[in-house]
């Protein structure tokens, strides 16, 4: 798991707290978009911002229940106000 072993500690150390994911539809590719035709037909240019140093990335494992196919695990997903505000 390279993300847990290397990337997450680096992000935390250097405070690399967000990931910018630009998305746009290029002319001629509208039919391949999962968006409705009235939206993709007009085109779009958006940026999705993901927070990378809080929440599930650094949550503490809480437990496991069940066995076999019904086994499940659950963790915490905590965000501090400053983590949300800086985004």
PDB file of C-alpha atoms in Angstrom:
ATOM      1  CA  UNK A   1       0.000   0.000   0.000  1.00  0.00           C
ATOM      2  CA  UNK A   2       2.167   2.870  -1.238  1.00  0.00           C
ATOM      3  CA  UNK A   3      -0.468   5.431  -0.265  1.00  0.00           C
ATOM      4  CA  UNK A   4      -0.372   4.494   3.420  1.00  0.00           C
ATOM      5  CA  UNK A   5       3.372   3.845   3.558  1.00  0.00           C
ATOM      6  CA  UNK A   6       4.712   6.864   1.704  1.00  0.00           C
ATOM      7  CA  UNK A   7       2.155   9.284   0.303  1.00  0.00           C
ATOM      8  CA  UNK A   8       0.020   9.915   3.378  1.00  0.00           C
ATOM      9  CA  UNK A   9       2.966  10.732   5.681  1.00  0.00           C
ATOM     10  CA  UNK A  10       4.427  13.056   3.012  1.00  0.00           C
ATOM     11  CA  UNK A  11       1.104  14.853   2.533  1.00  0.00           C
ATOM     12  CA  UNK A  12       0.758  15.330   6.264  1.00  0.00           C
ATOM     13  CA  UNK A  13       4.359  16.507   6.783  1.00  0.00           C
ATOM     14  CA  UNK A  14       4.285  19.063   3.954  1.00  0.00           C
ATOM     15  CA  UNK A  15       0.636  20.018   4.583  1.00  0.00           C
ATOM     16  CA  UNK A  16      -0.380  19.030   1.050  1.00  0.00           C
ATOM     17  CA  UNK A  17      -4.016  19.034   2.016  1.00  0.00           C
ATOM     18  CA  UNK A  18      -5.902  19.189  -1.258  1.00  0.00           C
ATOM     19  CA  UNK A  19      -6.088  17.594  -4.654  1.00  0.00           C
ATOM     20  CA  UNK A  20      -7.408  19.628  -7.577  1.00  0.00           C
ATOM     21  CA  UNK A  21      -9.257  17.595 -10.194  1.00  0.00           C
ATOM     22  CA  UNK A  22     -10.160  19.690 -13.228  1.00  0.00           C
ATOM     23  CA  UNK A  23     -12.811  18.352 -15.586  1.00  0.00           C
ATOM     24  CA  UNK A  24     -14.057  19.680 -18.876  1.00  0.00           C
ATOM     25  CA  UNK A  25     -15.866  18.302 -21.863  1.00  0.00           C
ATOM     26  CA  UNK A  26     -14.226  18.743 -25.215  1.00  0.00           C
ATOM     27  CA  UNK A  27     -16.170  19.403 -28.369  1.00  0.00           C
ATOM     28  CA  UNK A  28     -17.194  16.195 -30.093  1.00  0.00           C
ATOM     29  CA  UNK A  29     -17.046  14.075 -26.929  1.00  0.00           C
ATOM     30  CA  UNK A  30     -20.396  15.105 -25.438  1.00  0.00           C
ATOM     31  CA  UNK A  31     -22.029  11.761 -26.300  1.00  0.00           C
ATOM     32  CA  UNK A  32     -19.507   9.939 -24.086  1.00  0.00           C
ATOM     33  CA  UNK A  33     -20.316  11.978 -20.983  1.00  0.00           C
ATOM     34  CA  UNK A  34     -22.397  10.381 -18.206  1.00  0.00           C
ATOM     35  CA  UNK A  35     -24.117  13.753 -17.761  1.00  0.00           C
ATOM     36  CA  UNK A  36     -27.471  14.557 -19.311  1.00  0.00           C
ATOM     37  CA  UNK A  37     -27.280  15.769 -22.904  1.00  0.00           C
ATOM     38  CA  UNK A  38     -28.636  19.240 -22.013  1.00  0.00           C
ATOM     39  CA  UNK A  39     -25.661  19.728 -19.670  1.00  0.00           C
ATOM     40  CA  UNK A  40     -22.891  18.045 -21.643  1.00  0.00           C
ATOM     41  CA  UNK A  41     -24.128  19.662 -24.858  1.00  0.00           C
ATOM     42  CA  UNK A  42     -23.456  23.141 -23.432  1.00  0.00           C
ATOM     43  CA  UNK A  43     -20.019  22.092 -22.248  1.00  0.00           C
ATOM     44  CA  UNK A  44     -18.563  22.555 -18.790  1.00  0.00           C
ATOM     45  CA  UNK A  45     -15.296  23.442 -17.102  1.00  0.00           C
ATOM     46  CA  UNK A  46     -15.205  22.576 -13.390  1.00  0.00           C
ATOM     47  CA  UNK A  47     -12.671  21.842 -10.668  1.00  0.00           C
ATOM     48  CA  UNK A  48     -13.333  19.325  -7.898  1.00  0.00           C
ATOM     49  CA  UNK A  49     -11.333  19.937  -4.716  1.00  0.00           C
ATOM     50  CA  UNK A  50     -10.609  16.903  -2.503  1.00  0.00           C
ATOM     51  CA  UNK A  51      -9.335  17.163   1.054  1.00  0.00           C
ATOM     52  CA  UNK A  52      -6.438  14.731   1.586  1.00  0.00           C
ATOM     53  CA  UNK A  53      -5.186  14.920   5.161  1.00  0.00           C
ATOM     54  CA  UNK A  54      -8.255  14.344   7.338  1.00  0.00           C
ATOM     55  CA  UNK A  55     -11.263  12.131   7.395  1.00  0.00           C
ATOM     56  CA  UNK A  56     -10.930   8.508   6.417  1.00  0.00           C
ATOM     57  CA  UNK A  57      -7.236   8.881   5.465  1.00  0.00           C
ATOM     58  CA  UNK A  58      -6.168   9.301   9.084  1.00  0.00           C
ATOM     59  CA  UNK A  59      -9.181   7.923  10.967  1.00  0.00           C
ATOM     60  CA  UNK A  60      -8.583   5.389  13.692  1.00  0.00           C
ATOM     61  CA  UNK A  61      -9.767   1.836  12.989  1.00  0.00           C
ATOM     62  CA  UNK A  62     -12.725   1.090  15.258  1.00  0.00           C
ATOM     63  CA  UNK A  63     -13.474  -2.549  14.744  1.00  0.00           C
ATOM     64  CA  UNK A  64     -14.744  -5.564  12.868  1.00  0.00           C
ATOM     65  CA  UNK A  65     -17.933  -7.570  13.129  1.00  0.00           C
ATOM     66  CA  UNK A  66     -19.276 -10.748  11.616  1.00  0.00           C
ATOM     67  CA  UNK A  67     -17.597 -13.559   9.760  1.00  0.00           C
ATOM     68  CA  UNK A  68     -17.180 -14.716   6.186  1.00  0.00           C
ATOM     69  CA  UNK A  69     -19.286 -12.933   3.584  1.00  0.00           C
ATOM     70  CA  UNK A  70     -21.048 -10.812   6.227  1.00  0.00           C
ATOM     71  CA  UNK A  71     -17.839  -9.607   7.889  1.00  0.00           C
ATOM     72  CA  UNK A  72     -17.497  -5.830   7.952  1.00  0.00           C
ATOM     73  CA  UNK A  73     -14.981  -3.311   9.265  1.00  0.00           C
ATOM     74  CA  UNK A  74     -15.514   0.306  10.287  1.00  0.00           C
ATOM     75  CA  UNK A  75     -13.285   3.315  10.925  1.00  0.00           C
ATOM     76  CA  UNK A  76     -13.775   6.886  12.047  1.00  0.00           C
ATOM     77  CA  UNK A  77     -13.987   9.775   9.613  1.00  0.00           C
ATOM     78  CA  UNK A  78     -13.277  12.972  11.530  1.00  0.00           C
ATOM     79  CA  UNK A  79     -12.739  16.452  10.083  1.00  0.00           C
ATOM     80  CA  UNK A  80     -11.699  19.497  12.079  1.00  0.00           C
ATOM     81  CA  UNK A  81     -13.182  22.890  11.246  1.00  0.00           C
ATOM     82  CA  UNK A  82      -9.801  24.247  10.039  1.00  0.00           C
ATOM     83  CA  UNK A  83      -9.478  21.353   7.565  1.00  0.00           C
ATOM     84  CA  UNK A  84     -12.806  22.254   5.995  1.00  0.00           C
ATOM     85  CA  UNK A  85     -12.258  26.024   6.067  1.00  0.00           C
ATOM     86  CA  UNK A  86      -8.899  25.871   4.286  1.00  0.00           C
ATOM     87  CA  UNK A  87     -10.525  24.078   1.349  1.00  0.00           C
TER      88      UNK A  87
END
